[in-house]
Amino acid sequence: MGVTDSTGQDIAQALGLLLRRSTRARLYVRLTEGLGEAVDDLTYPVLSGLARAGPRSAADLGREIGLDRTTVTRRADRLEQAGLLERRPDPADGRATLLALTDDGHAVVAATRRRLTDAVDASLAGWPPADARNFARLLRRFVDEGPFADGEG
Amino acid sequence: MGVTDSTGQDIAQALGLLLRRSTRARLYVRLTEGLGEAVDDLTYPVLSGLARAGPRSAADLGREIGLDRTTVTRRADRLEQAGLLERRPDPADGRATLLALTDDGHAVVAATRRRLTDAVDASLAGWPPADARNFARLLRRFVDEGPFADGEG
DNA sequence: GGCGAAGCGTGTGCCGGGCACGCTAATCTG
DNA sequence: CAGATTAGCGTGCCCGGCACACGCTTCGCC
């Protein structure tokens, strides 16, 4: 990895830039804009996590998405009030309360995902299809094996 | 973008995963670990921004990195106390105060960047060099043209 | 059937972030 | 050249999110 091989450095730089911009541009804020008062960059991870993992208890979901149990509870309160999420008693465990998306909740997640996909599509518009496919493949591999791959989520 | 072309969707998915994990794994926290009490995931962007843009006023830097002017000031206070940053009166403008990295500050930024590069190198260890180079090129292009490219930073 | 463990919700304290104020200096105007 | 307007800075203040601690209920084991 001498001067002749700056690949790692290049990627690190681009990665830093990516992470910086995605927060600076408030990506999450924009993606969730206009989807109702309750859904914003803070509450969306709860919705998204439930969409991914299915009905879960607050504690489980917290472990899943890296938040404190109580924080999940508070955010779920807001989402429940907005009708995007509902609480059901766990049939298998009387103390547990399952958080589950309502149809509206699923719709919000779908809309947000579509927005992101559209944005990606737009920025890939001028790319040769082969490059785009290659990028998708390599990015996927990097994310799976990458410096963050200590968890499943 | 029918069923036959899921490329955009694939990238969006991987991108979401990447952003999620980088916060969930507290990437920034780890990268700045052990570099002194004052430097953490909150104060590092100030350091990094100064390293990129050179000596700047708090207001300018705030616009640069997407933070409120006063927030930059508070964080700069901590960094100044730790000797990583210094305040100089702007010779060209008597009301302005320039924030500038000290040698120690530059060293901290260099160390953090090296850590990230090392992590990337490690996860690229098993890759064919051609793939790695391709990935670097494509990622760079995507970041430059991507859905976030509304700013320079 | 009783007892420790696990889960949930909520009250409380703490910390980060943005707004508003007062001040100083630069720039514009007549 | 003097007054007025504008731009910049630091700090006091308030709001909101987060984690810890408590009390309660329920499960699992003995």
Short mmCIF file of C-alpha atoms (C1' of nucleotides) in Angstrom, two decimals:
data_model
loop_
_atom_site.label_atom_id
_atom_site.label_comp_id
_atom_site.label_asym_id
_atom_site.label_seq_id
_atom_site.Cartn_x
_atom_site.Cartn_y
_atom_site.Cartn_z
CA MET A 1 0.00 0.00 0.00
CA GLY A 2 2.68 2.42 -0.94
CA VAL A 3 2.27 5.46 -3.09
CA THR A 4 1.44 3.23 -6.00
CA ASP A 5 -1.70 1.95 -4.33
CA SER A 6 -3.96 4.70 -3.06
CA THR A 7 -7.14 2.69 -3.60
CA GLY A 8 -7.94 2.29 0.08
CA GLN A 9 -7.32 5.95 0.65
CA ASP A 10 -9.51 6.91 -2.27
CA ILE A 11 -12.37 4.81 -1.01
CA ALA A 12 -11.98 6.08 2.51
CA GLN A 13 -12.11 9.63 1.23
CA ALA A 14 -15.19 9.05 -0.88
CA LEU A 15 -16.81 7.22 2.01
CA GLY A 16 -16.16 10.10 4.37
CA LEU A 17 -17.59 12.47 1.83
CA LEU A 18 -20.65 10.31 1.43
CA LEU A 19 -21.33 10.09 5.14
CA ARG A 20 -20.73 13.80 5.60
CA ARG A 21 -23.04 14.80 2.82
CA SER A 22 -25.83 12.45 3.74
CA THR A 23 -26.06 14.15 7.14
CA ARG A 24 -25.29 17.63 5.89
CA ALA A 25 -27.97 17.39 3.21
CA ARG A 26 -30.34 16.00 5.86
CA LEU A 27 -31.12 13.16 3.56
CA TYR A 28 -33.42 11.44 6.00
CA VAL A 29 -35.28 14.62 6.71
CA ARG A 30 -36.02 15.13 3.04
CA LEU A 31 -36.96 11.57 2.39
CA THR A 32 -39.56 11.66 5.12
CA GLU A 33 -40.85 15.13 4.32
CA GLY A 34 -44.59 15.53 3.99
CA LEU A 35 -45.40 12.06 5.24
CA GLY A 36 -47.15 13.32 8.33
CA GLU A 37 -46.19 15.14 11.48
CA ALA A 38 -45.13 12.04 13.36
CA VAL A 39 -42.63 10.69 10.89
CA ASP A 40 -39.25 12.34 10.74
CA ASP A 41 -35.61 11.37 10.81
CA LEU A 42 -35.92 10.27 14.42
CA THR A 43 -39.03 8.12 14.21
CA TYR A 44 -38.39 6.64 10.81
CA PRO A 45 -35.74 4.13 11.96
CA VAL A 46 -38.39 2.56 14.17
CA LEU A 47 -40.74 2.18 11.23
CA SER A 48 -38.01 0.88 8.99
CA GLY A 49 -36.79 -1.55 11.61
CA LEU A 50 -40.25 -2.98 12.05
CA ALA A 51 -40.69 -3.30 8.30
CA ARG A 52 -37.47 -5.27 8.19
CA ALA A 53 -37.83 -7.43 11.25
CA GLY A 54 -41.58 -7.78 11.57
CA PRO A 55 -43.51 -7.28 14.82
CA ARG A 56 -41.10 -6.96 17.69
CA SER A 57 -40.96 -5.89 21.30
CA ALA A 58 -39.46 -2.51 22.08
CA ALA A 59 -36.43 -4.09 23.71
CA ASP A 60 -35.74 -6.40 20.78
CA LEU A 61 -36.17 -3.62 18.29
CA GLY A 62 -33.89 -1.41 20.32
CA ARG A 63 -31.13 -3.98 20.15
CA GLU A 64 -31.80 -4.32 16.46
CA ILE A 65 -31.42 -0.69 15.53
CA GLY A 66 -29.01 0.38 18.25
CA LEU A 67 -31.31 2.45 20.42
CA ASP A 68 -32.22 2.37 24.04
CA ARG A 69 -35.39 0.51 24.90
CA THR A 70 -37.02 3.59 26.39
CA THR A 71 -36.18 5.69 23.36
CA VAL A 72 -37.94 3.20 21.14
CA THR A 73 -40.96 3.35 23.43
CA ARG A 74 -41.23 7.13 23.23
CA ARG A 75 -40.88 7.21 19.47
CA ALA A 76 -43.37 4.39 19.14
CA ASP A 77 -45.81 6.47 21.19
CA ARG A 78 -45.77 9.17 18.55
CA LEU A 79 -46.11 6.71 15.71
CA GLU A 80 -48.94 4.90 17.44
CA GLN A 81 -50.82 8.13 17.94
CA ALA A 82 -50.44 8.86 14.23
CA GLY A 83 -51.86 5.45 13.40
CA LEU A 84 -48.71 4.16 11.70
CA LEU A 85 -48.01 1.54 14.30
CA GLU A 86 -50.03 -0.45 16.78
CA ARG A 87 -49.33 -2.20 20.04
CA ARG A 88 -50.59 -5.72 20.52
CA PRO A 89 -50.06 -7.96 23.50
CA ASP A 90 -47.72 -10.76 22.59
CA PRO A 91 -49.88 -13.91 22.50
CA ALA A 92 -46.87 -15.95 23.55
CA ASP A 93 -45.77 -13.71 26.41
CA GLY A 94 -48.11 -11.78 28.64
CA ARG A 95 -45.66 -9.10 29.73
CA ALA A 96 -44.43 -8.36 26.24
CA THR A 97 -46.00 -5.81 23.92
CA LEU A 98 -45.42 -6.21 20.25
CA LEU A 99 -44.94 -3.19 18.03
CA ALA A 100 -46.39 -3.79 14.58
CA LEU A 101 -46.85 -1.61 11.53
CA THR A 102 -50.34 -0.75 10.41
CA ASP A 103 -51.19 -0.57 6.72
CA ASP A 104 -50.51 3.16 6.82
CA GLY A 105 -47.16 2.45 8.41
CA HIS A 106 -46.21 0.04 5.66
CA ALA A 107 -47.28 2.63 3.12
CA VAL A 108 -45.00 5.26 4.66
CA VAL A 109 -42.03 2.92 4.57
CA ALA A 110 -42.76 1.97 0.99
CA ALA A 111 -43.05 5.61 -0.02
CA THR A 112 -39.77 6.51 1.65
CA ARG A 113 -37.95 3.64 0.04
CA ARG A 114 -39.36 4.56 -3.32
CA ARG A 115 -38.11 8.10 -2.90
CA LEU A 116 -34.60 6.91 -2.23
CA THR A 117 -34.69 4.50 -5.14
CA ASP A 118 -35.93 7.25 -7.43
CA ALA A 119 -33.14 9.55 -6.30
CA VAL A 120 -30.56 6.85 -6.98
CA ASP A 121 -32.08 6.09 -10.36
CA ALA A 122 -31.96 9.75 -11.26
CA SER A 123 -28.30 10.09 -10.43
CA LEU A 124 -27.51 6.92 -12.35
CA ALA A 125 -29.33 8.11 -15.42
CA GLY A 126 -26.21 8.93 -17.38
CA TRP A 127 -24.28 5.81 -16.43
CA PRO A 128 -23.52 2.94 -18.73
CA PRO A 129 -25.73 0.09 -17.50
CA ALA A 130 -22.73 -2.15 -17.05
CA ASP A 131 -21.12 0.36 -14.71
CA ALA A 132 -24.30 0.69 -12.71
CA ARG A 133 -24.61 -3.06 -12.29
CA ASN A 134 -20.99 -3.37 -11.34
CA PHE A 135 -21.34 -0.61 -8.80
CA ALA A 136 -24.37 -2.27 -7.27
CA ARG A 137 -22.51 -5.54 -6.96
CA LEU A 138 -19.33 -4.06 -5.51
CA LEU A 139 -21.15 -1.76 -3.13
CA ARG A 140 -23.19 -4.63 -1.84
CA ARG A 141 -20.10 -6.69 -1.25
CA PHE A 142 -18.32 -3.85 0.46
CA VAL A 143 -21.23 -3.18 2.77
CA ASP A 144 -21.51 -6.83 3.67
CA GLU A 145 -17.84 -7.33 4.37
CA GLY A 146 -17.02 -3.76 5.25
CA PRO A 147 -15.73 -2.04 8.35
CA PHE A 148 -19.21 -1.98 9.87
CA ALA A 149 -20.28 -5.54 9.43
CA ASP A 150 -20.40 -6.39 13.12
CA GLY A 151 -24.18 -6.62 13.15
CA GLU A 152 -26.94 -7.98 11.00
CA GLY A 153 -29.17 -4.92 10.79
CA MET B 1 -37.17 0.31 -14.20
CA GLY B 2 -39.33 -2.74 -14.42
CA VAL B 3 -38.67 -6.03 -12.82
CA THR B 4 -35.80 -6.54 -15.20
CA ASP B 5 -33.85 -3.62 -13.81
CA SER B 6 -33.51 -3.63 -10.05
CA THR B 7 -30.13 -1.94 -10.08
CA GLY B 8 -31.33 1.32 -8.58
CA GLN B 9 -33.24 -0.56 -5.94
CA ASP B 10 -30.21 -2.69 -5.11
CA ILE B 11 -28.01 0.35 -4.68
CA ALA B 12 -30.61 2.16 -2.63
CA GLN B 13 -30.88 -0.85 -0.36
CA ALA B 14 -27.13 -1.19 0.08
CA LEU B 15 -26.86 2.54 0.66
CA GLY B 16 -29.50 2.45 3.35
CA LEU B 17 -27.73 -0.45 4.97
CA LEU B 18 -24.44 1.42 4.84
CA LEU B 19 -25.84 4.55 6.44
CA ARG B 20 -27.68 2.55 9.07
CA ARG B 21 -24.65 0.54 10.05
CA SER B 22 -22.25 3.43 10.12
CA THR B 23 -24.39 5.07 12.78
CA ARG B 24 -25.36 1.87 14.53
CA ALA B 25 -21.74 0.75 14.78
CA ARG B 26 -20.88 4.24 15.99
CA LEU B 27 -18.16 4.43 13.41
CA TYR B 28 -17.17 7.96 14.26
CA VAL B 29 -17.01 7.18 17.94
CA ARG B 30 -14.59 4.37 17.35
CA LEU B 31 -12.44 6.26 14.92
CA THR B 32 -11.88 9.03 17.41
CA GLU B 33 -11.44 6.80 20.43
CA GLY B 34 -8.44 7.45 22.61
CA LEU B 35 -7.48 10.67 20.88
CA GLY B 36 -8.15 12.78 23.94
CA GLU B 37 -11.13 13.78 25.99
CA ALA B 38 -12.11 16.70 23.79
CA VAL B 39 -12.33 14.87 20.50
CA ASP B 40 -15.38 12.75 19.87
CA ASP B 41 -18.00 12.26 17.21
CA LEU B 42 -19.42 15.69 17.94
CA THR B 43 -16.25 17.75 17.89
CA TYR B 44 -14.46 15.90 15.13
CA PRO B 45 -16.45 17.43 12.27
CA VAL B 46 -15.13 20.82 13.34
CA LEU B 47 -11.56 19.56 13.21
CA SER B 48 -12.12 17.83 9.93
CA GLY B 49 -13.81 20.84 8.42
CA LEU B 50 -10.93 23.07 9.36
CA ALA B 51 -8.42 20.61 7.95
CA ARG B 52 -10.33 20.68 4.68
CA ALA B 53 -11.12 24.36 4.39
CA GLY B 54 -8.25 25.97 6.27
CA PRO B 55 -8.68 28.70 8.90
CA ARG B 56 -12.24 29.90 8.92
CA SER B 57 -14.65 31.91 10.98
CA ALA B 58 -17.22 30.05 13.03
CA ALA B 59 -20.05 31.23 10.82
CA ASP B 60 -18.31 30.19 7.61
CA LEU B 61 -17.39 26.83 9.04
CA GLY B 62 -20.94 26.35 10.23
CA ARG B 63 -22.27 26.86 6.74
CA GLU B 64 -19.59 24.52 5.47
CA ILE B 65 -20.42 21.58 7.69
CA GLY B 66 -24.11 22.23 8.18
CA LEU B 67 -24.10 23.33 11.79
CA ASP B 68 -25.38 26.38 13.55
CA ARG B 69 -22.83 29.09 14.15
CA THR B 70 -23.24 28.91 17.91
CA THR B 71 -22.82 25.16 17.94
CA VAL B 72 -19.50 25.50 16.19
CA THR B 73 -18.45 28.06 18.78
CA ARG B 74 -19.23 25.72 21.70
CA ARG B 75 -17.43 22.80 20.16
CA ALA B 76 -14.49 24.99 19.24
CA ASP B 77 -14.29 26.04 22.90
CA ARG B 78 -13.63 22.46 23.92
CA LEU B 79 -11.10 21.90 21.19
CA GLU B 80 -9.31 25.14 21.98
CA GLN B 81 -9.04 24.17 25.61
CA ALA B 82 -7.48 20.88 24.56
CA GLY B 83 -4.94 22.68 22.44
CA LEU B 84 -6.13 21.23 19.14
CA LEU B 85 -7.36 24.50 17.76
CA GLU B 86 -6.59 28.16 18.28
CA ARG B 87 -8.44 31.40 17.80
CA ARG B 88 -6.72 34.24 15.97
CA PRO B 89 -8.16 37.60 15.13
CA ASP B 90 -8.69 37.88 11.42
CA PRO B 91 -6.07 40.33 10.16
CA ALA B 92 -8.42 41.36 7.37
CA ASP B 93 -11.50 41.88 9.52
CA GLY B 94 -11.45 43.15 13.06
CA ARG B 95 -14.72 41.58 14.19
CA ALA B 96 -13.96 38.16 12.80
CA THR B 97 -12.16 35.42 14.75
CA LEU B 98 -10.48 32.71 12.75
CA LEU B 99 -10.48 29.13 13.96
CA ALA B 100 -7.28 27.34 12.98
CA LEU B 101 -5.86 23.93 13.74
CA THR B 102 -2.73 23.63 15.82
CA ASP B 103 -0.10 21.03 15.01
CA ASP B 104 -1.75 18.71 17.50
CA GLY B 105 -5.06 19.28 15.77
CA HIS B 106 -3.61 18.36 12.41
CA ALA B 107 -2.12 15.25 13.97
CA VAL B 108 -5.51 14.15 15.32
CA VAL B 109 -7.14 14.55 11.93
CA ALA B 110 -4.33 12.65 10.26
CA ALA B 111 -4.60 9.82 12.78
CA THR B 112 -8.36 9.54 12.34
CA ARG B 113 -8.09 9.48 8.58
CA ARG B 114 -5.42 6.85 8.77
CA ARG B 115 -7.66 4.70 10.93
CA LEU B 116 -10.45 4.83 8.40
CA THR B 117 -8.10 4.08 5.54
CA ASP B 118 -6.69 1.12 7.45
CA ALA B 119 -10.18 -0.22 8.11
CA VAL B 120 -11.05 0.06 4.44
CA ASP B 121 -7.80 -1.59 3.42
CA ALA B 122 -8.48 -4.44 5.80
CA SER B 123 -11.92 -5.13 4.40
CA LEU B 124 -10.58 -4.95 0.87
CA ALA B 125 -7.83 -7.43 1.60
CA GLY B 126 -9.51 -10.31 -0.16
CA TRP B 127 -10.60 -8.35 -3.20
CA PRO B 128 -9.11 -8.67 -6.65
CA PRO B 129 -7.18 -5.42 -7.17
CA ALA B 130 -9.14 -4.67 -10.32
CA ASP B 131 -12.43 -4.84 -8.41
CA ALA B 132 -11.08 -2.58 -5.72
CA ARG B 133 -9.94 0.01 -8.24
CA ASN B 134 -13.22 -0.16 -10.06
CA PHE B 135 -15.13 0.26 -6.85
CA ALA B 136 -13.08 3.30 -5.91
CA ARG B 137 -13.73 4.87 -9.27
CA LEU B 138 -17.46 4.16 -9.32
CA LEU B 139 -18.00 5.17 -5.71
CA ARG B 140 -16.23 8.42 -6.31
CA ARG B 141 -18.37 9.13 -9.31
CA PHE B 142 -21.53 8.25 -7.48
CA VAL B 143 -20.69 10.49 -4.54
CA ASP B 144 -19.86 13.38 -6.83
CA GLU B 145 -23.01 13.10 -8.91
CA GLY B 146 -25.18 11.43 -6.31
CA PRO B 147 -28.40 12.39 -4.56
CA PHE B 148 -26.50 14.53 -2.05
CA ALA B 149 -24.36 16.62 -4.34
CA ASP B 150 -26.06 19.90 -3.55
CA GLY B 151 -23.03 21.19 -1.69
CA GLU B 152 -19.27 21.20 -2.00
CA GLY B 153 -18.37 19.89 1.48
"C1'" DG C 1 -47.37 -22.16 45.15
"C1'" DG C 2 -43.61 -19.06 45.85
"C1'" DC C 3 -39.45 -16.53 44.27
"C1'" DG C 4 -35.99 -14.56 41.24
"C1'" DA C 5 -35.70 -12.88 36.50
"C1'" DA C 6 -37.42 -10.40 32.55
"C1'" DG C 7 -40.29 -7.14 30.35
"C1'" DC C 8 -42.89 -2.75 30.10
"C1'" DG C 9 -44.10 2.19 30.95
"C1'" DT C 10 -42.98 6.50 33.13
"C1'" DG C 11 -40.63 10.14 36.18
"C1'" DT C 12 -36.19 12.42 36.43
"C1'" DG C 13 -31.64 14.41 35.44
"C1'" DC C 14 -28.33 15.54 31.92
"C1'" DC C 15 -26.46 17.21 27.68
"C1'" DG C 16 -26.53 19.05 22.97
"C1'" DG C 17 -28.58 22.51 19.88
"C1'" DG C 18 -30.98 26.74 18.33
"C1'" DC C 19 -32.84 31.41 19.36
"C1'" DA C 20 -32.36 36.00 21.25
"C1'" DC C 21 -29.76 39.49 23.22
"C1'" DG C 22 -25.88 42.84 23.69
"C1'" DC C 23 -21.69 44.25 21.93
"C1'" DT C 24 -17.99 45.53 18.48
"C1'" DA C 25 -16.35 46.58 13.97
"C1'" DA C 26 -16.92 47.27 9.06
"C1'" DT C 27 -19.41 49.36 5.33
"C1'" DC C 28 -22.58 52.35 3.24
"C1'" DT C 29 -24.57 57.13 2.63
"C1'" DG C 30 -25.26 61.85 2.47
"C1'" DC D 1 -16.27 62.84 7.66
"C1'" DA D 2 -20.12 61.51 10.73
"C1'" DG D 3 -24.27 58.82 11.37
"C1'" DA D 4 -26.66 54.77 10.25
"C1'" DT D 5 -26.99 50.15 8.76
"C1'" DT D 6 -25.10 45.68 8.38
"C1'" DA D 7 -22.34 41.67 9.68
"C1'" DG D 8 -19.92 39.03 13.03
"C1'" DC D 9 -19.03 37.15 17.68
"C1'" DG D 10 -19.90 35.20 22.40
"C1'" DT D 11 -23.27 33.88 25.94
"C1'" DG D 12 -27.74 33.27 28.63
"C1'" DC D 13 -31.86 30.80 28.10
"C1'" DC D 14 -35.21 27.30 26.76
"C1'" DC D 15 -36.55 23.10 24.39
"C1'" DG D 16 -36.07 18.34 23.15
"C1'" DG D 17 -33.90 13.72 23.02
"C1'" DC D 18 -31.67 10.22 25.61
"C1'" DA D 19 -30.32 7.03 29.42
"C1'" DC D 20 -30.93 5.67 34.18
"C1'" DA D 21 -33.91 4.38 38.02
"C1'" DC D 22 -38.15 3.02 39.90
"C1'" DG D 23 -42.56 0.37 40.41
"C1'" DC D 24 -45.53 -2.88 38.37
"C1'" DT D 25 -46.85 -7.17 35.96
"C1'" DT D 26 -45.85 -11.71 34.20
"C1'" DC D 27 -43.05 -15.75 33.21
"C1'" DG D 28 -40.24 -19.73 34.41
"C1'" DC D 29 -38.27 -22.69 37.68
"C1'" DC D 30 -37.99 -25.23 42.01
#
